Short mmCIF file of C-alpha atoms and ligand atoms in Angstrom, two decimals:
data_model
loop_
_atom_site.label_atom_id
_atom_site.label_comp_id
_atom_site.label_asym_id
_atom_site.label_seq_id
_atom_site.Cartn_x
_atom_site.Cartn_y
_atom_site.Cartn_z
CA MET M 1253 12.78 47.69 -185.78
CA ASN M 1254 11.40 50.85 -184.10
CA TRP M 1255 10.61 51.11 -180.38
CA LYS M 1256 6.85 50.59 -180.91
CA SER M 1257 7.39 47.25 -182.65
CA THR M 1258 9.88 46.23 -179.94
CA VAL M 1259 7.40 47.02 -177.15
CA GLU M 1260 4.65 45.16 -179.04
CA GLN M 1261 6.87 42.10 -179.42
CA TRP M 1262 7.41 41.81 -175.65
CA MET M 1263 3.93 42.76 -174.57
CA PRO M 1264 1.40 40.01 -173.68
CA LYS M 1265 -0.77 39.61 -176.82
CA PRO M 1266 -4.19 40.14 -175.12
CA LEU M 1267 -3.03 43.60 -173.96
CA ILE M 1268 -2.07 44.96 -177.39
CA ALA M 1269 -5.52 45.70 -178.81
CA PRO M 1270 -6.95 47.33 -175.62
CA LEU M 1271 -3.83 49.51 -175.27
CA LYS M 1272 -3.96 50.58 -178.92
CA ASN M 1273 -7.65 51.44 -178.52
CA LEU M 1274 -6.87 53.43 -175.37
CA ARG M 1275 -4.18 55.37 -177.26
CA GLN M 1276 -6.77 56.22 -179.95
CA SER M 1277 -9.21 57.48 -177.30
CA ILE M 1278 -6.52 59.73 -175.79
CA HIS M 1279 -5.72 61.07 -179.29
CA LEU M 1280 -9.42 61.68 -179.90
CA TYR M 1281 -9.75 63.98 -176.89
CA GLN M 1282 -6.38 65.72 -177.47
CA ASP M 1283 -7.03 66.30 -181.18
CA SER M 1284 -10.62 67.42 -180.64
CA TRP M 1285 -9.36 69.95 -178.08
CA ALA M 1286 -6.73 71.25 -180.54
CA GLN M 1287 -9.44 71.46 -183.18
CA ALA M 1288 -11.72 73.40 -180.82
CA LYS M 1289 -8.86 75.84 -180.08
CA ARG M 1290 -8.20 76.43 -183.79
CA PHE M 1291 -11.90 77.05 -184.41
CA ASN M 1292 -12.01 79.42 -181.47
CA ARG M 1293 -9.00 81.37 -182.82
CA SER M 1294 -10.40 81.60 -186.31
CA TYR M 1295 -14.16 81.98 -186.53
CA SER M 1296 -15.95 85.25 -187.18
CA ARG M 1297 -16.95 86.68 -183.79
CA ILE M 1298 -19.46 89.48 -183.26
CA MET M 1299 -18.30 92.78 -184.79
CA PRO M 1300 -15.01 91.64 -186.33
CA HIS M 1301 -12.36 93.97 -187.82
CA GLU M 1302 -10.61 91.70 -190.32
CA ARG M 1303 -11.87 91.58 -193.93
CA VAL M 1304 -12.78 87.89 -194.31
CA ARG M 1305 -14.50 87.78 -190.92
CA ILE M 1306 -16.49 90.92 -191.78
CA GLU M 1307 -17.44 89.40 -195.15
CA THR M 1308 -18.73 86.28 -193.36
CA ARG M 1309 -21.19 88.33 -191.35
CA VAL M 1310 -22.16 90.55 -194.28
CA MET M 1311 -22.89 87.42 -196.37
CA PHE M 1312 -24.96 85.93 -193.55
CA LEU M 1313 -27.05 89.11 -193.19
CA SER M 1314 -27.39 89.74 -196.95
CA HIS M 1315 -28.61 86.15 -197.29
CA GLN M 1316 -31.35 86.91 -194.75
CA ILE M 1317 -32.46 89.81 -196.97
CA GLU M 1318 -32.32 87.58 -200.08
CA LYS M 1319 -34.44 84.97 -198.30
CA GLY M 1320 -36.98 87.59 -197.27
CA LEU M 1321 -37.15 88.81 -200.88
CA SER M 1322 -37.87 85.24 -202.03
CA HIS M 1323 -41.01 84.66 -199.96
CA HIS M 1324 -44.22 84.20 -201.93
CA ASN M 1325 -45.98 86.14 -199.17
CA PHE M 1326 -43.67 89.14 -199.10
CA ARG M 1327 -43.64 90.75 -195.65
CA TYR M 1328 -43.05 94.51 -195.94
CA GLY M 1329 -40.71 95.87 -193.30
CA PHE M 1330 -38.99 92.53 -192.64
CA GLY M 1331 -35.38 92.35 -191.47
CA LYS M 1332 -35.25 94.71 -188.46
CA LYS M 1333 -32.46 92.63 -186.85
CA VAL M 1334 -30.47 92.65 -190.09
CA PHE M 1335 -30.74 96.42 -190.40
CA ASN M 1336 -29.48 96.85 -186.84
CA GLU M 1337 -26.16 95.16 -187.79
CA LEU M 1338 -25.55 95.41 -191.52
CA PRO M 1339 -24.81 99.16 -191.94
CA THR M 1340 -21.97 99.06 -189.36
CA LEU M 1341 -20.51 95.94 -190.95
CA LEU M 1342 -20.64 97.55 -194.40
CA THR M 1343 -18.72 100.53 -193.00
CA ARG M 1344 -16.16 98.13 -191.51
CA LEU M 1345 -15.84 96.35 -194.86
CA GLU M 1346 -15.23 99.71 -196.57
CA GLN M 1347 -12.37 100.26 -194.09
CA ALA M 1348 -10.96 96.71 -194.34
CA ASP M 1349 -11.02 96.53 -198.16
CA LEU M 1350 -9.88 99.63 -200.01
CA ASN M 1351 -11.24 98.07 -203.21
CA PHE M 1352 -14.66 97.54 -201.59
CA ALA M 1353 -16.51 98.89 -204.64
CA ASN M 1354 -15.42 95.74 -206.51
CA ASN M 1355 -15.83 93.39 -203.53
CA THR M 1356 -18.31 90.58 -204.45
CA VAL M 1357 -19.73 90.41 -200.93
CA TYR M 1358 -20.17 94.18 -200.67
CA LYS M 1359 -21.80 94.37 -204.10
CA GLU M 1360 -24.16 91.47 -203.31
CA SER M 1361 -25.23 93.18 -200.12
CA LEU M 1362 -25.92 96.49 -201.88
CA ALA M 1363 -27.89 94.70 -204.61
CA ALA M 1364 -30.03 92.83 -202.06
CA LEU M 1365 -30.64 96.10 -200.22
CA HIS M 1366 -31.46 97.81 -203.52
CA GLU M 1367 -34.17 95.23 -204.31
CA TYR M 1368 -35.51 95.52 -200.76
CA MET M 1369 -35.79 99.32 -200.99
CA GLN M 1370 -37.18 99.26 -204.54
CA ARG M 1371 -39.94 96.81 -203.63
CA HIS M 1372 -40.90 99.01 -200.68
CA LEU M 1373 -40.82 102.18 -202.78
CA ASP M 1374 -42.92 100.52 -205.52
CA ALA M 1375 -45.53 99.71 -202.87
CA GLU M 1376 -45.24 103.26 -201.42
CA LYS M 1377 -43.97 101.98 -198.07
CA ASP M 1378 -42.01 104.23 -195.74
CA ILE M 1379 -38.30 103.32 -195.66
CA SER M 1380 -37.03 106.42 -193.87
CA TRP M 1381 -35.95 104.31 -190.84
CA GLN M 1382 -33.87 102.00 -193.03
CA GLN M 1383 -32.38 105.01 -194.87
CA SER M 1384 -31.42 106.68 -191.60
CA LEU M 1385 -29.13 103.74 -190.73
CA PHE M 1386 -26.80 104.15 -193.73
CA THR M 1387 -24.30 106.90 -194.55
CA THR M 1388 -25.21 109.21 -197.44
CA ASP M 1389 -22.61 107.50 -199.64
CA GLN M 1390 -23.88 104.04 -198.78
CA TRP M 1391 -27.44 105.04 -199.51
CA GLN M 1392 -26.37 106.41 -202.89
CA ARG M 1393 -24.59 103.12 -203.67
CA ILE M 1394 -27.65 101.11 -202.61
CA MET M 1395 -29.88 103.18 -204.88
CA ASN M 1396 -27.46 102.68 -207.82
CA ALA M 1397 -26.65 99.00 -207.16
CA GLU M 1398 -26.66 96.47 -210.03
CA SER M 1399 -29.52 93.99 -209.64
CA ASN M 1400 -27.40 91.18 -211.18
CA ASP M 1401 -25.03 91.32 -208.21
CA GLY M 1402 -27.51 89.98 -205.63
CA GLY M 1403 -31.11 89.87 -204.43
CA SER M 1404 -33.69 87.36 -205.63
CA ILE M 1405 -34.20 85.54 -208.92
CA SER M 1406 -37.13 83.75 -210.50
CA ILE M 1407 -37.09 79.95 -210.98
CA ARG M 1408 -39.54 78.42 -213.47
CA LYS M 1409 -40.72 74.81 -213.61
CA SER M 1410 -40.79 75.05 -217.41
CA ASP M 1411 -37.02 75.70 -217.45
CA LYS M 1412 -36.41 72.37 -215.67
CA LEU M 1413 -38.15 70.07 -218.16
CA ASN M 1414 -35.00 69.11 -220.08
CA ASN M 1415 -32.67 68.90 -217.08
CA LYS M 1416 -31.73 65.27 -217.71
CA ASP M 1417 -30.23 66.27 -221.08
CA LEU M 1418 -28.15 69.17 -219.77
CA SER M 1419 -24.37 69.12 -219.65
CA PHE M 1420 -22.86 68.97 -216.16
CA ALA M 1421 -21.80 72.63 -216.51
CA ALA M 1422 -25.34 73.75 -217.40
CA LEU M 1423 -27.00 71.59 -214.71
CA SER M 1424 -24.64 72.91 -212.06
CA GLU M 1425 -24.96 76.53 -213.20
CA ASN M 1426 -28.77 76.43 -213.17
CA ARG M 1427 -29.28 74.61 -209.86
CA HIS M 1428 -30.57 76.86 -207.11
CA SER M 1429 -31.93 76.04 -203.70
CA VAL M 1430 -35.67 76.61 -203.61
CA ARG M 1431 -37.63 76.84 -200.38
CA GLU M 1432 -41.21 76.88 -201.68
CA PHE M 1433 -42.64 73.82 -203.44
CA ALA M 1434 -45.77 72.59 -205.25
CA ASP M 1435 -48.30 70.70 -203.07
CA GLU M 1436 -47.87 67.59 -205.25
CA PRO M 1437 -46.26 64.82 -203.17
CA VAL M 1438 -42.81 63.46 -203.95
CA SER M 1439 -42.93 59.69 -204.34
CA LEU M 1440 -40.57 57.26 -202.67
CA ASP M 1441 -39.70 55.99 -206.17
CA GLU M 1442 -38.51 59.46 -207.19
CA LEU M 1443 -36.43 59.78 -204.04
CA ASN M 1444 -34.98 56.29 -204.41
CA GLN M 1445 -34.01 57.08 -208.00
CA ALA M 1446 -32.10 60.19 -206.90
CA ILE M 1447 -30.47 58.30 -204.01
CA GLN M 1448 -29.42 55.47 -206.35
CA MET M 1449 -27.96 58.03 -208.80
CA SER M 1450 -25.83 59.37 -205.93
CA MET M 1451 -24.39 56.01 -204.92
CA ARG M 1452 -21.22 56.52 -207.03
CA THR M 1453 -20.22 59.33 -204.65
CA PRO M 1454 -16.70 58.58 -203.44
CA SER M 1455 -15.96 57.98 -199.76
CA VAL M 1456 -12.91 57.18 -197.68
CA CYS M 1457 -11.66 53.66 -198.65
CA ASN M 1458 -15.11 53.18 -200.18
CA ARG M 1459 -16.45 52.66 -196.65
CA GLN M 1460 -19.71 54.45 -197.57
CA PRO M 1461 -20.71 55.84 -194.16
CA THR M 1462 -23.63 57.93 -195.48
CA ARG M 1463 -27.20 57.06 -194.49
CA VAL M 1464 -30.38 58.71 -195.78
CA HIS M 1465 -33.49 58.98 -193.63
CA VAL M 1466 -36.59 59.80 -195.69
CA ILE M 1467 -39.34 61.73 -193.91
CA LEU M 1468 -42.70 62.03 -195.67
CA ASP M 1469 -44.98 62.63 -192.67
CA LYS M 1470 -46.06 66.29 -192.82
CA GLU M 1471 -46.31 66.61 -189.07
CA VAL M 1472 -42.84 65.16 -188.44
CA ILE M 1473 -41.38 67.38 -191.20
CA ALA M 1474 -42.94 70.48 -189.62
CA LYS M 1475 -41.64 69.51 -186.16
CA ALA M 1476 -38.14 68.73 -187.48
CA LEU M 1477 -37.94 72.04 -189.35
CA HIS M 1478 -39.26 73.94 -186.36
CA ILE M 1479 -36.34 72.58 -184.32
CA GLN M 1480 -33.92 73.25 -187.19
CA GLY M 1481 -35.06 76.87 -187.46
CA GLY M 1482 -33.42 77.72 -190.82
CA VAL M 1483 -36.56 77.94 -192.95
CA ASN M 1484 -38.99 79.55 -190.53
CA GLY M 1485 -41.86 81.26 -192.32
CA TYR M 1486 -41.78 78.90 -195.33
CA PRO M 1487 -44.40 76.18 -195.79
CA ALA M 1488 -43.14 72.65 -195.00
CA PRO M 1489 -41.88 70.73 -198.07
CA PRO M 1490 -43.53 67.46 -199.18
CA ALA M 1491 -40.38 65.49 -198.34
CA LEU M 1492 -37.42 65.94 -196.06
CA LEU M 1493 -34.21 63.91 -196.14
CA MET M 1494 -31.84 63.66 -193.22
CA ILE M 1495 -28.33 62.74 -194.35
CA THR M 1496 -26.29 61.17 -191.58
CA SER M 1497 -22.96 59.46 -191.26
CA ASP M 1498 -22.55 56.13 -189.52
CA LEU M 1499 -19.57 56.43 -187.16
CA ARG M 1500 -19.09 52.67 -187.18
CA ALA M 1501 -17.45 53.14 -190.60
CA PHE M 1502 -14.41 54.82 -188.99
CA MET M 1503 -11.34 53.28 -187.44
CA THR M 1504 -9.13 55.93 -185.81
CA SER M 1505 -9.51 59.22 -183.96
CA TYR M 1506 -8.04 60.98 -187.03
CA GLU M 1507 -11.17 60.04 -188.97
CA ARG M 1508 -13.49 61.81 -186.54
CA ASN M 1509 -14.54 64.44 -189.13
CA GLU M 1510 -14.50 62.18 -192.18
CA GLY M 1511 -18.23 61.43 -191.92
CA TYR M 1512 -19.01 65.10 -192.58
CA THR M 1513 -16.77 65.12 -195.66
CA ASP M 1514 -18.23 61.91 -197.08
CA GLY M 1515 -21.79 62.91 -196.15
CA GLY M 1516 -21.27 66.37 -197.65
CA LEU M 1517 -20.07 64.88 -200.93
CA PHE M 1518 -23.08 62.58 -200.97
CA GLY M 1519 -25.37 65.53 -200.25
CA MET M 1520 -24.03 67.40 -203.28
CA SER M 1521 -24.49 64.35 -205.52
CA LEU M 1522 -28.04 64.05 -204.25
CA LEU M 1523 -28.79 67.72 -204.90
CA LEU M 1524 -27.57 67.40 -208.49
CA SER M 1525 -29.37 64.07 -208.98
CA LEU M 1526 -32.64 65.65 -207.84
CA GLU M 1527 -32.00 68.66 -210.08
CA SER M 1528 -31.33 66.42 -213.08
CA LEU M 1529 -34.66 64.66 -212.41
CA GLY M 1530 -36.34 68.09 -212.44
CA ILE M 1531 -37.07 68.00 -208.70
CA GLY M 1532 -36.44 71.03 -206.45
CA ALA M 1533 -34.40 70.91 -203.24
CA CYS M 1534 -32.72 72.95 -200.55
CA PRO M 1535 -29.96 71.71 -198.24
CA LEU M 1536 -30.41 72.71 -194.61
CA ASN M 1537 -27.80 72.74 -191.88
CA THR M 1538 -27.87 70.34 -188.95
CA MET M 1539 -25.52 72.46 -186.83
CA PHE M 1540 -27.66 71.88 -183.77
CA THR M 1541 -27.34 73.04 -180.21
CA ALA M 1542 -27.11 70.06 -177.85
CA THR M 1543 -30.80 70.42 -176.94
CA ALA M 1544 -31.94 70.68 -180.57
CA GLU M 1545 -29.86 67.64 -181.51
CA LYS M 1546 -31.35 65.62 -178.66
CA LYS M 1547 -34.91 66.56 -179.73
CA THR M 1548 -34.14 65.77 -183.38
CA ARG M 1549 -32.58 62.41 -182.55
CA LYS M 1550 -35.70 61.49 -180.58
CA LEU M 1551 -38.13 62.75 -183.25
CA LEU M 1552 -36.39 60.94 -186.12
CA HIS M 1553 -35.28 57.87 -184.13
CA LEU M 1554 -31.65 58.46 -185.15
CA PRO M 1555 -29.31 55.75 -183.83
CA ASP M 1556 -26.62 56.91 -181.40
CA ASN M 1557 -23.86 55.81 -183.82
CA GLU M 1558 -25.02 58.22 -186.56
CA VAL M 1559 -24.24 61.94 -186.75
CA PRO M 1560 -26.43 64.40 -188.67
CA VAL M 1561 -24.69 65.89 -191.72
CA MET M 1562 -27.47 67.89 -193.37
CA TYR M 1563 -31.16 67.93 -194.19
CA ILE M 1564 -32.38 68.25 -197.77
CA GLU M 1565 -35.87 69.63 -198.38
CA VAL M 1566 -37.36 68.08 -201.52
CA GLY M 1567 -40.40 69.00 -203.58
CA HIS M 1568 -41.67 69.58 -207.09
CA PHE M 1569 -41.10 73.02 -208.57
CA LEU M 1570 -43.89 75.57 -208.51
CA ASP M 1571 -44.69 77.06 -211.95
CA GLU M 1572 -42.69 80.04 -210.76
CA THR M 1573 -40.96 80.84 -207.50
CA ARG M 1574 -38.34 83.27 -206.31
CA THR M 1575 -35.14 82.35 -204.58
CA CYS M 1576 -31.88 83.88 -203.36
CA ARG M 1577 -29.40 84.82 -206.08
CA SER M 1578 -26.58 83.68 -203.76
CA THR M 1579 -23.80 85.29 -205.81
CA ARG M 1580 -20.52 83.37 -205.89
CA PHE M 1581 -16.88 84.40 -205.68
CA GLN M 1582 -14.79 83.69 -208.79
CA GLY M 1583 -12.79 80.45 -208.77
CA SER M 1584 -9.62 82.56 -208.83
CA ASP M 1585 -10.72 84.31 -205.59
CA ILE M 1586 -10.53 81.05 -203.65
CA THR M 1587 -7.56 79.40 -205.36
CA SER M 1588 -3.94 79.62 -204.31
CA VAL M 1589 -1.18 77.77 -206.11
CA LEU M 1590 1.84 76.38 -204.27
CA LYS M 1591 4.89 76.55 -206.55
C1 FMN Q 2087 -24.84 72.58 -195.41
C2 FMN Q 2087 -25.84 73.62 -195.83
C3 FMN Q 2087 -26.72 74.13 -194.91
C4 FMN Q 2087 -27.69 75.06 -195.29
N1 FMN Q 2087 -28.59 75.50 -194.37
C5 FMN Q 2087 -29.59 76.31 -194.76
C6 FMN Q 2087 -30.59 76.69 -193.84
O1 FMN Q 2087 -30.57 76.31 -192.67
N2 FMN Q 2087 -31.59 77.50 -194.29
C7 FMN Q 2087 -31.66 77.91 -195.58
O2 FMN Q 2087 -32.60 78.61 -195.95
N3 FMN Q 2087 -30.72 77.55 -196.49
C8 FMN Q 2087 -29.69 76.76 -196.12
N4 FMN Q 2087 -28.75 76.35 -197.01
C9 FMN Q 2087 -28.89 76.74 -198.41
C10 FMN Q 2087 -27.89 77.85 -198.75
O3 FMN Q 2087 -28.41 79.06 -198.32
C11 FMN Q 2087 -27.65 77.86 -200.25
O4 FMN Q 2087 -27.14 76.62 -200.65
C12 FMN Q 2087 -26.67 78.95 -200.62
O5 FMN Q 2087 -27.22 80.21 -200.42
C13 FMN Q 2087 -26.26 78.82 -202.08
O6 FMN Q 2087 -27.39 78.95 -202.89
P1 FMN Q 2087 -27.81 77.85 -203.94
O7 FMN Q 2087 -27.95 76.54 -203.21
O8 FMN Q 2087 -29.11 78.33 -204.49
O9 FMN Q 2087 -26.74 77.76 -204.98
C14 FMN Q 2087 -27.75 75.48 -196.63
C15 FMN Q 2087 -26.83 74.98 -197.55
C16 FMN Q 2087 -25.89 74.05 -197.17
C17 FMN Q 2087 -24.91 73.52 -198.19
#
């Protein structure tokens, strides 16, 4: 018998549960603090020097360019903030990765910049300011970049008609987030079908903490997305889903992040379910500031015991729309094998 069991045996019974719960609360604060310290040690701060942290910021900025290239109403000259940061980061990436010419993130950035410059040149717009920010070598590489490496791609409604018959590999390969949708409403039946298709998503001990809040009111959608801030400049979608996790499904402090894992898995199932039904979608982050979270909770009447995991914008595909290419690493780039 270990010391814990011995103590429990001698302790008055009514005290055991409250003391165990107290111990969990202490763990929760200690472990959350350790987690905060690890995050603080690791995340990509402004102007990093290490390769992966530089790549993080280059990807973030290149994605802003790809999003700008995807707008139906293309805004010439967009991206001033991006251009103030990206050239320096590209130079840092050249220094941090001697093989930068084959670096996926570097190549995606050049390709997005190439499309940006080309579209401006085609429209006879002045890009001398943008050019002045890059080194001569970088500019040469931008001009010669491969368009398959990054930038925007076209998505056609006609290509989605047979989605339900596609293999998993084909469905997954052809799914892209779209941020512009047809005006046609999305029915509750369509959404319920996709949600039902996602119900086989696994969760810890099958406790199924995920909740889905369906928002169809245009005004509420616009307000929610205004607070969220990640799709500014795009028209509001016909439907917005808020995926949350119900914290009442968890039992110990060690499970404090499990809702995000289970909710994230459910979100992916839902994205693929929608895609297989030929319906367009885009996941959106719910990494709110405290103020934004408070406003969102009030707007959507979210119960205190639920935490936001992600939004998913949903709508029918336009006949044709553009979206970010969002180039991926190779599987081998992210895999390490313990022998
Ligand atoms: C959790 C999560 C949050 C996201 N947040 C945003 C967002 O706030 N704004 C946005 O435009 N896209 C957002 N996205 C969409 C990503 O940009 C997109 O998934 C990524 O570029 C990969 O492209 P793909 O979905 O077309 O494969 C988010 C995606 C995920 C998974």
